[in-house]
Amino acid sequence: MLRKKILLLFCFLVVIALTAVYFCNDAIIKSANGKLFSDTQSIPYNKVGLLLGTSKFLKSGGINPYYQNRIIAASNLYKSSKVKYILISGDNGNVNYDEPTFMRSDLIKAGVDSNSIYLDYAGFRTFDSIIRLKEIFGQDSVTFISQQFHNERAIYTASRMGITSIGFNATDVNLTQGIKTQIREKLARVKVFLDFFIGKKSKFLGQKMNIPA
């Protein structure tokens, strides 16, 4: 009897979890409807493009395709004059891991003017990056630069914070390469709702930084 009750409880919890994933995922997809772009000709202009950080290298030592494709997307957007500045927000949790600095270097190599690049070293999570975009860098309108699944979540998060946003989609990776990321993304979408529910704050804020007009 006890084993049966445990099994029923487990099944109930699984159903609750799957339901949460479904509804959170659906809400985030709908929030980004009509706000995602994959070519520079059709995307509207925004003063600032927020390039969301990721690791440059895979554990195997190779270049992370998510990283590489975001650099290409950001440089194309800038060269097409669809953003004036690129704000790179990523993790710089220790001296051996620095997403913004790597990205800045590779954007400059790709032809982006260094004077048009701003760095946010405390973008430990997308949630932090968006809070800091508004509170530290004073922006209420932005173009997110990442893969589509990431842009969808960023657009939803920004909308809850009163930020008008669109997304420029970097090329994604194939399902075989990205299956773990896609699974994590479904959980991250639920986490967004939990963050708002509990009133989550940014890990760090600090001194405000001005991005010129």
C-alpha positions as protocol buffer text, in pm:
chain_id: "A"
residue {
  index: 1
  type: MET
  ca { x: 0 y: 0 z: 0 }
}
residue {
  index: 2
  type: LEU
  ca { x: 281 y: 241 z: 90 }
}
residue {
  index: 3
  type: ARG
  ca { x: 462 y: 164 z: -235 }
}
residue {
  index: 4
  type: LYS
  ca { x: 143 y: 236 z: -429 }
}
residue {
  index: 5
  type: LYS
  ca { x: 99 y: 572 z: -255 }
}
residue {
  index: 6
  type: ILE
  ca { x: 457 y: 667 z: -328 }
}
residue {
  index: 7
  type: LEU
  ca { x: 412 y: 574 z: -694 }
}
residue {
  index: 8
  type: LEU
  ca { x: 91 y: 779 z: -717 }
}
residue {
  index: 9
  type: LEU
  ca { x: 263 y: 1077 z: -555 }
}
residue {
  index: 10
  type: PHE
  ca { x: 553 y: 1047 z: -796 }
}
residue {
  index: 11
  type: CYS
  ca { x: 317 y: 1034 z: -1096 }
}
residue {
  index: 12
  type: PHE
  ca { x: 129 y: 1337 z: -964 }
}
residue {
  index: 13
  type: LEU
  ca { x: 451 y: 1536 z: -927 }
}
residue {
  index: 14
  type: VAL
  ca { x: 561 y: 1440 z: -1279 }
}
residue {
  index: 15
  type: VAL
  ca { x: 229 y: 1558 z: -1420 }
}
residue {
  index: 16
  type: ILE
  ca { x: 259 y: 1889 z: -1231 }
}
residue {
  index: 17
  type: ALA
  ca { x: 615 y: 1938 z: -1355 }
}
residue {
  index: 18
  type: LEU
  ca { x: 527 y: 1862 z: -1719 }
}
residue {
  index: 19
  type: THR
  ca { x: 226 y: 2091 z: -1700 }
}
residue {
  index: 20
  type: ALA
  ca { x: 442 y: 2373 z: -1566 }
}
residue {
  index: 21
  type: VAL
  ca { x: 696 y: 2322 z: -1843 }
}
residue {
  index: 22
  type: TYR
  ca { x: 422 y: 2325 z: -2107 }
}
residue {
  index: 23
  type: PHE
  ca { x: 250 y: 2642 z: -1990 }
}
residue {
  index: 24
  type: CYS
  ca { x: 571 y: 2835 z: -1922 }
}
residue {
  index: 25
  type: ASN
  ca { x: 711 y: 2737 z: -2259 }
}
residue {
  index: 26
  type: ASP
  ca { x: 387 y: 2833 z: -2436 }
}
residue {
  index: 27
  type: ALA
  ca { x: 369 y: 3174 z: -2266 }
}
residue {
  index: 28
  type: ILE
  ca { x: 729 y: 3257 z: -2356 }
}
residue {
  index: 29
  type: ILE
  ca { x: 689 y: 3155 z: -2721 }
}
residue {
  index: 30
  type: LYS
  ca { x: 372 y: 3365 z: -2753 }
}
residue {
  index: 31
  type: SER
  ca { x: 536 y: 3670 z: -2594 }
}
residue {
  index: 32
  type: ALA
  ca { x: 804 y: 3669 z: -2866 }
}
residue {
  index: 33
  type: ASN
  ca { x: 561 y: 3630 z: -3156 }
}
residue {
  index: 34
  type: GLY
  ca { x: 640 y: 3890 z: -3423 }
}
residue {
  index: 35
  type: LYS
  ca { x: 948 y: 4014 z: -3236 }
}
residue {
  index: 36
  type: LEU
  ca { x: 1211 y: 3775 z: -3375 }
}
residue {
  index: 37
  type: PHE
  ca { x: 1422 y: 3845 z: -3682 }
}
residue {
  index: 38
  type: SER
  ca { x: 1681 y: 3642 z: -3869 }
}
residue {
  index: 39
  type: ASP
  ca { x: 1794 y: 3889 z: -4136 }
}
residue {
  index: 40
  type: THR
  ca { x: 1933 y: 4239 z: -4107 }
}
residue {
  index: 41
  type: GLN
  ca { x: 1710 y: 4387 z: -4377 }
}
residue {
  index: 42
  type: SER
  ca { x: 1380 y: 4342 z: -4195 }
}
residue {
  index: 43
  type: ILE
  ca { x: 1482 y: 4405 z: -3834 }
}
residue {
  index: 44
  type: PRO
  ca { x: 1402 y: 4751 z: -3691 }
}
residue {
  index: 45
  type: TYR
  ca { x: 1673 y: 4978 z: -3553 }
}
residue {
  index: 46
  type: ASN
  ca { x: 1755 y: 4993 z: -3183 }
}
residue {
  index: 47
  type: LYS
  ca { x: 2028 y: 5203 z: -3027 }
}
residue {
  index: 48
  type: VAL
  ca { x: 2158 y: 4911 z: -2820 }
}
residue {
  index: 49
  type: GLY
  ca { x: 2202 y: 4546 z: -2902 }
}
residue {
  index: 50
  type: LEU
  ca { x: 2243 y: 4325 z: -2595 }
}
residue {
  index: 51
  type: LEU
  ca { x: 2475 y: 4036 z: -2680 }
}
residue {
  index: 52
  type: LEU
  ca { x: 2409 y: 3760 z: -2429 }
}
residue {
  index: 53
  type: GLY
  ca { x: 2725 y: 3584 z: -2317 }
}
residue {
  index: 54
  type: THR
  ca { x: 2825 y: 3223 z: -2334 }
}
residue {
  index: 55
  type: SER
  ca { x: 3149 y: 3029 z: -2302 }
}
residue {
  index: 56
  type: LYS
  ca { x: 3388 y: 3055 z: -2597 }
}
residue {
  index: 57
  type: PHE
  ca { x: 3523 y: 2703 z: -2554 }
}
residue {
  index: 58
  type: LEU
  ca { x: 3367 y: 2361 z: -2518 }
}
residue {
  index: 59
  type: LYS
  ca { x: 3493 y: 2118 z: -2257 }
}
residue {
  index: 60
  type: SER
  ca { x: 3666 y: 1934 z: -2543 }
}
residue {
  index: 61
  type: GLY
  ca { x: 3865 y: 2250 z: -2617 }
}
residue {
  index: 62
  type: GLY
  ca { x: 3691 y: 2339 z: -2943 }
}
residue {
  index: 63
  type: ILE
  ca { x: 3506 y: 2662 z: -3015 }
}
residue {
  index: 64
  type: ASN
  ca { x: 3150 y: 2670 z: -2885 }
}
residue {
  index: 65
  type: PRO
  ca { x: 2921 y: 2705 z: -3193 }
}
residue {
  index: 66
  type: TYR
  ca { x: 2667 y: 2905 z: -2990 }
}
residue {
  index: 67
  type: TYR
  ca { x: 2942 y: 3155 z: -2913 }
}
residue {
  index: 68
  type: GLN
  ca { x: 3076 y: 3167 z: -3267 }
}
residue {
  index: 69
  type: ASN
  ca { x: 2733 y: 3221 z: -3420 }
}
residue {
  index: 70
  type: ARG
  ca { x: 2647 y: 3498 z: -3173 }
}
residue {
  index: 71
  type: ILE
  ca { x: 2964 y: 3686 z: -3267 }
}
residue {
  index: 72
  type: ILE
  ca { x: 2873 y: 3660 z: -3636 }
}
residue {
  index: 73
  type: ALA
  ca { x: 2517 y: 3777 z: -3570 }
}
residue {
  index: 74
  type: ALA
  ca { x: 2625 y: 4073 z: -3356 }
}
residue {
  index: 75
  type: SER
  ca { x: 2885 y: 4191 z: -3605 }
}
residue {
  index: 76
  type: ASN
  ca { x: 2639 y: 4162 z: -3896 }
}
residue {
  index: 77
  type: LEU
  ca { x: 2377 y: 4359 z: -3705 }
}
residue {
  index: 78
  type: TYR
  ca { x: 2626 y: 4633 z: -3624 }
}
residue {
  index: 79
  type: LYS
  ca { x: 2766 y: 4654 z: -3977 }
}
residue {
  index: 80
  type: SER
  ca { x: 2412 y: 4682 z: -4110 }
}
residue {
  index: 81
  type: SER
  ca { x: 2361 y: 4989 z: -3886 }
}
residue {
  index: 82
  type: LYS
  ca { x: 2069 y: 4824 z: -3706 }
}
residue {
  index: 83
  type: VAL
  ca { x: 2231 y: 4893 z: -3369 }
}
residue {
  index: 84
  type: LYS
  ca { x: 2464 y: 5177 z: -3271 }
}
residue {
  index: 85
  type: TYR
  ca { x: 2615 y: 5010 z: -2966 }
}
residue {
  index: 86
  type: ILE
  ca { x: 2666 y: 4654 z: -2853 }
}
residue {
  index: 87
  type: LEU
  ca { x: 2642 y: 4582 z: -2482 }
}
residue {
  index: 88
  type: ILE
  ca { x: 2802 y: 4247 z: -2398 }
}
residue {
  index: 89
  type: SER
  ca { x: 2661 y: 4095 z: -2082 }
}
residue {
  index: 90
  type: GLY
  ca { x: 2812 y: 3777 z: -1946 }
}
residue {
  index: 91
  type: ASP
  ca { x: 2975 y: 3591 z: -1663 }
}
residue {
  index: 92
  type: ASN
  ca { x: 3310 y: 3700 z: -1522 }
}
residue {
  index: 93
  type: GLY
  ca { x: 3288 y: 3492 z: -1206 }
}
residue {
  index: 94
  type: ASN
  ca { x: 3662 y: 3441 z: -1168 }
}
residue {
  index: 95
  type: VAL
  ca { x: 3995 y: 3539 z: -1325 }
}
residue {
  index: 96
  type: ASN
  ca { x: 3996 y: 3233 z: -1548 }
}
residue {
  index: 97
  type: TYR
  ca { x: 3648 y: 3281 z: -1695 }
}
residue {
  index: 98
  type: ASP
  ca { x: 3555 y: 3605 z: -1869 }
}
residue {
  index: 99
  type: GLU
  ca { x: 3281 y: 3590 z: -2133 }
}
residue {
  index: 100
  type: PRO
  ca { x: 3255 y: 3968 z: -2204 }
}
residue {
  index: 101
  type: THR
  ca { x: 3628 y: 4017 z: -2269 }
}
residue {
  index: 102
  type: PHE
  ca { x: 3649 y: 3722 z: -2509 }
}
residue {
  index: 103
  type: MET
  ca { x: 3344 y: 3846 z: -2696 }
}
residue {
  index: 104
  type: ARG
  ca { x: 3475 y: 4203 z: -2715 }
}
residue {
  index: 105
  type: SER
  ca { x: 3802 y: 4085 z: -2864 }
}
residue {
  index: 106
  type: ASP
  ca { x: 3630 y: 3871 z: -3127 }
}
residue {
  index: 107
  type: LEU
  ca { x: 3382 y: 4146 z: -3218 }
}
residue {
  index: 108
  type: ILE
  ca { x: 3669 y: 4386 z: -3279 }
}
residue {
  index: 109
  type: LYS
  ca { x: 3836 y: 4123 z: -3498 }
}
residue {
  index: 110
  type: ALA
  ca { x: 3507 y: 4097 z: -3687 }
}
residue {
  index: 111
  type: GLY
  ca { x: 3511 y: 4470 z: -3762 }
}
residue {
  index: 112
  type: VAL
  ca { x: 3309 y: 4626 z: -3478 }
}
residue {
  index: 113
  type: ASP
  ca { x: 3445 y: 4961 z: -3355 }
}
residue {
  index: 114
  type: SER
  ca { x: 3576 y: 4919 z: -3000 }
}
residue {
  index: 115
  type: ASN
  ca { x: 3419 y: 5255 z: -2907 }
}
residue {
  index: 116
  type: SER
  ca { x: 3077 y: 5105 z: -2982 }
}
residue {
  index: 117
  type: ILE
  ca { x: 3118 y: 4818 z: -2735 }
}
residue {
  index: 118
  type: TYR
  ca { x: 3017 y: 4827 z: -2370 }
}
residue {
  index: 119
  type: LEU
  ca { x: 3078 y: 4550 z: -2120 }
}
residue {
  index: 120
  type: ASP
  ca { x: 2867 y: 4416 z: -1836 }
}
residue {
  index: 121
  type: TYR
  ca { x: 3073 y: 4176 z: -1628 }
}
residue {
  index: 122
  type: ALA
  ca { x: 2789 y: 4081 z: -1392 }
}
residue {
  index: 123
  type: GLY
  ca { x: 2551 y: 3915 z: -1636 }
}
residue {
  index: 124
  type: PHE
  ca { x: 2568 y: 3586 z: -1451 }
}
residue {
  index: 125
  type: ARG
  ca { x: 2225 y: 3489 z: -1581 }
}
residue {
  index: 126
  type: THR
  ca { x: 1997 y: 3626 z: -1851 }
}
residue {
  index: 127
  type: PHE
  ca { x: 1772 y: 3752 z: -1571 }
}
residue {
  index: 128
  type: ASP
  ca { x: 2062 y: 3956 z: -1427 }
}
residue {
  index: 129
  type: SER
  ca { x: 2161 y: 4087 z: -1769 }
}
residue {
  index: 130
  type: ILE
  ca { x: 1814 y: 4229 z: -1830 }
}
residue {
  index: 131
  type: ILE
  ca { x: 1778 y: 4384 z: -1486 }
}
residue {
  index: 132
  type: ARG
  ca { x: 2117 y: 4549 z: -1527 }
}
residue {
  index: 133
  type: LEU
  ca { x: 2032 y: 4667 z: -1879 }
}
residue {
  index: 134
  type: LYS
  ca { x: 1761 y: 4883 z: -1724 }
}
residue {
  index: 135
  type: GLU
  ca { x: 1898 y: 4966 z: -1379 }
}
residue {
  index: 136
  type: ILE
  ca { x: 2268 y: 5013 z: -1459 }
}
residue {
  index: 137
  type: PHE
  ca { x: 2275 y: 5106 z: -1828 }
}
residue {
  index: 138
  type: GLY
  ca { x: 1945 y: 5297 z: -1833 }
}
residue {
  index: 139
  type: GLN
  ca { x: 1790 y: 5130 z: -2137 }
}
residue {
  index: 140
  type: ASP
  ca { x: 1420 y: 5062 z: -2187 }
}
residue {
  index: 141
  type: SER
  ca { x: 1447 y: 4941 z: -2547 }
}
residue {
  index: 142
  type: VAL
  ca { x: 1686 y: 4678 z: -2683 }
}
residue {
  index: 143
  type: THR
  ca { x: 1765 y: 4418 z: -2947 }
}
residue {
  index: 144
  type: PHE
  ca { x: 1869 y: 4086 z: -2796 }
}
residue {
  index: 145
  type: ILE
  ca { x: 2136 y: 3894 z: -2983 }
}
residue {
  index: 146
  type: SER
  ca { x: 2144 y: 3519 z: -2925 }
}
residue {
  index: 147
  type: GLN
  ca { x: 1988 y: 3199 z: -3057 }
}
residue {
  index: 148
  type: GLN
  ca { x: 1609 y: 3204 z: -3105 }
}
residue {
  index: 149
  type: PHE
  ca { x: 1525 y: 2997 z: -2797 }
}
residue {
  index: 150
  type: HIS
  ca { x: 1733 y: 3232 z: -2582 }
}
residue {
  index: 151
  type: ASN
  ca { x: 1589 y: 3545 z: -2741 }
}
residue {
  index: 152
  type: GLU
  ca { x: 1236 y: 3420 z: -2673 }
}
residue {
  index: 153
  type: ARG
  ca { x: 1306 y: 3388 z: -2303 }
}
residue {
  index: 154
  type: ALA
  ca { x: 1487 y: 3723 z: -2295 }
}
residue {
  index: 155
  type: ILE
  ca { x: 1196 y: 3901 z: -2467 }
}
residue {
  index: 156
  type: TYR
  ca { x: 947 y: 3758 z: -2218 }
}
residue {
  index: 157
  type: THR
  ca { x: 1167 y: 3855 z: -1924 }
}
residue {
  index: 158
  type: ALA
  ca { x: 1217 y: 4207 z: -2059 }
}
residue {
  index: 159
  type: SER
  ca { x: 844 y: 4254 z: -2111 }
}
residue {
  index: 160
  type: ARG
  ca { x: 784 y: 4177 z: -1743 }
}
residue {
  index: 161
  type: MET
  ca { x: 1037 y: 4448 z: -1655 }
}
residue {
  index: 162
  type: GLY
  ca { x: 884 y: 4715 z: -1878 }
}
residue {
  index: 163
  type: ILE
  ca { x: 1150 y: 4693 z: -2149 }
}
residue {
  index: 164
  type: THR
  ca { x: 1051 y: 4700 z: -2516 }
}
residue {
  index: 165
  type: SER
  ca { x: 1256 y: 4440 z: -2702 }
}
residue {
  index: 166
  type: ILE
  ca { x: 1308 y: 4240 z: -3017 }
}
residue {
  index: 167
  type: GLY
  ca { x: 1550 y: 3958 z: -3092 }
}
residue {
  index: 168
  type: PHE
  ca { x: 1805 y: 3901 z: -3366 }
}
residue {
  index: 169
  type: ASN
  ca { x: 1852 y: 3528 z: -3404 }
}
residue {
  index: 170
  type: ALA
  ca { x: 2201 y: 3387 z: -3434 }
}
residue {
  index: 171
  type: THR
  ca { x: 2225 y: 3056 z: -3618 }
}
residue {
  index: 172
  type: ASP
  ca { x: 2134 y: 2766 z: -3392 }
}
residue {
  index: 173
  type: VAL
  ca { x: 2316 y: 2434 z: -3370 }
}
residue {
  index: 174
  type: ASN
  ca { x: 2173 y: 2101 z: -3480 }
}
residue {
  index: 175
  type: LEU
  ca { x: 1959 y: 1894 z: -3244 }
}
residue {
  index: 176
  type: THR
  ca { x: 2233 y: 1637 z: -3180 }
}
residue {
  index: 177
  type: GLN
  ca { x: 2476 y: 1904 z: -3064 }
}
residue {
  index: 178
  type: GLY
  ca { x: 2219 y: 2108 z: -2877 }
}
residue {
  index: 179
  type: ILE
  ca { x: 1994 y: 1851 z: -2707 }
}
residue {
  index: 180
  type: LYS
  ca { x: 2133 y: 1919 z: -2357 }
}
residue {
  index: 181
  type: THR
  ca { x: 2095 y: 2293 z: -2406 }
}
residue {
  index: 182
  type: GLN
  ca { x: 1736 y: 2252 z: -2522 }
}
residue {
  index: 183
  type: ILE
  ca { x: 1649 y: 2044 z: -2216 }
}
residue {
  index: 184
  type: ARG
  ca { x: 1808 y: 2303 z: -1986 }
}
residue {
  index: 185
  type: GLU
  ca { x: 1617 y: 2575 z: -2169 }
}
residue {
  index: 186
  type: LYS
  ca { x: 1281 y: 2418 z: -2085 }
}
residue {
  index: 187
  type: LEU
  ca { x: 1376 y: 2422 z: -1716 }
}
residue {
  index: 188
  type: ALA
  ca { x: 1512 y: 2778 z: -1745 }
}
residue {
  index: 189
  type: ARG
  ca { x: 1172 y: 2891 z: -1873 }
}
residue {
  index: 190
  type: VAL
  ca { x: 1003 y: 2760 z: -1562 }
}
residue {
  index: 191
  type: LYS
  ca { x: 1273 y: 2929 z: -1354 }
}
residue {
  index: 192
  type: VAL
  ca { x: 1183 y: 3266 z: -1507 }
}
residue {
  index: 193
  type: PHE
  ca { x: 832 y: 3239 z: -1367 }
}
residue {
  index: 194
  type: LEU
  ca { x: 966 y: 3133 z: -1029 }
}
residue {
  index: 195
  type: ASP
  ca { x: 1206 y: 3428 z: -1027 }
}
residue {
  index: 196
  type: PHE
  ca { x: 922 y: 3675 z: -1078 }
}
residue {
  index: 197
  type: PHE
  ca { x: 702 y: 3493 z: -828 }
}
residue {
  index: 198
  type: ILE
  ca { x: 957 y: 3522 z: -548 }
}
residue {
  index: 199
  type: GLY
  ca { x: 1071 y: 3871 z: -650 }
}
residue {
  index: 200
  type: LYS
  ca { x: 1423 y: 3769 z: -749 }
}
residue {
  index: 201
  type: LYS
  ca { x: 1680 y: 4050 z: -767 }
}
residue {
  index: 202
  type: SER
  ca { x: 2007 y: 4086 z: -957 }
}
residue {
  index: 203
  type: LYS
  ca { x: 2309 y: 3941 z: -778 }
}
residue {
  index: 204
  type: PHE
  ca { x: 2496 y: 4270 z: -824 }
}
residue {
  index: 205
  type: LEU
  ca { x: 2395 y: 4619 z: -930 }
}
residue {
  index: 206
  type: GLY
  ca { x: 2653 y: 4888 z: -861 }
}
residue {
  index: 207
  type: GLN
  ca { x: 2734 y: 5222 z: -1024 }
}
residue {
  index: 208
  type: LYS
  ca { x: 2524 y: 5338 z: -1319 }
}
residue {
  index: 209
  type: MET
  ca { x: 2694 y: 5358 z: -1659 }
}
residue {
  index: 210
  type: ASN
  ca { x: 2589 y: 5595 z: -1937 }
}
residue {
  index: 211
  type: ILE
  ca { x: 2553 y: 5480 z: -2297 }
}
residue {
  index: 212
  type: PRO
  ca { x: 2552 y: 5792 z: -2519 }
}
residue {
  index: 213
  type: ALA
  ca { x: 2262 y: 5878 z: -2749 }
}
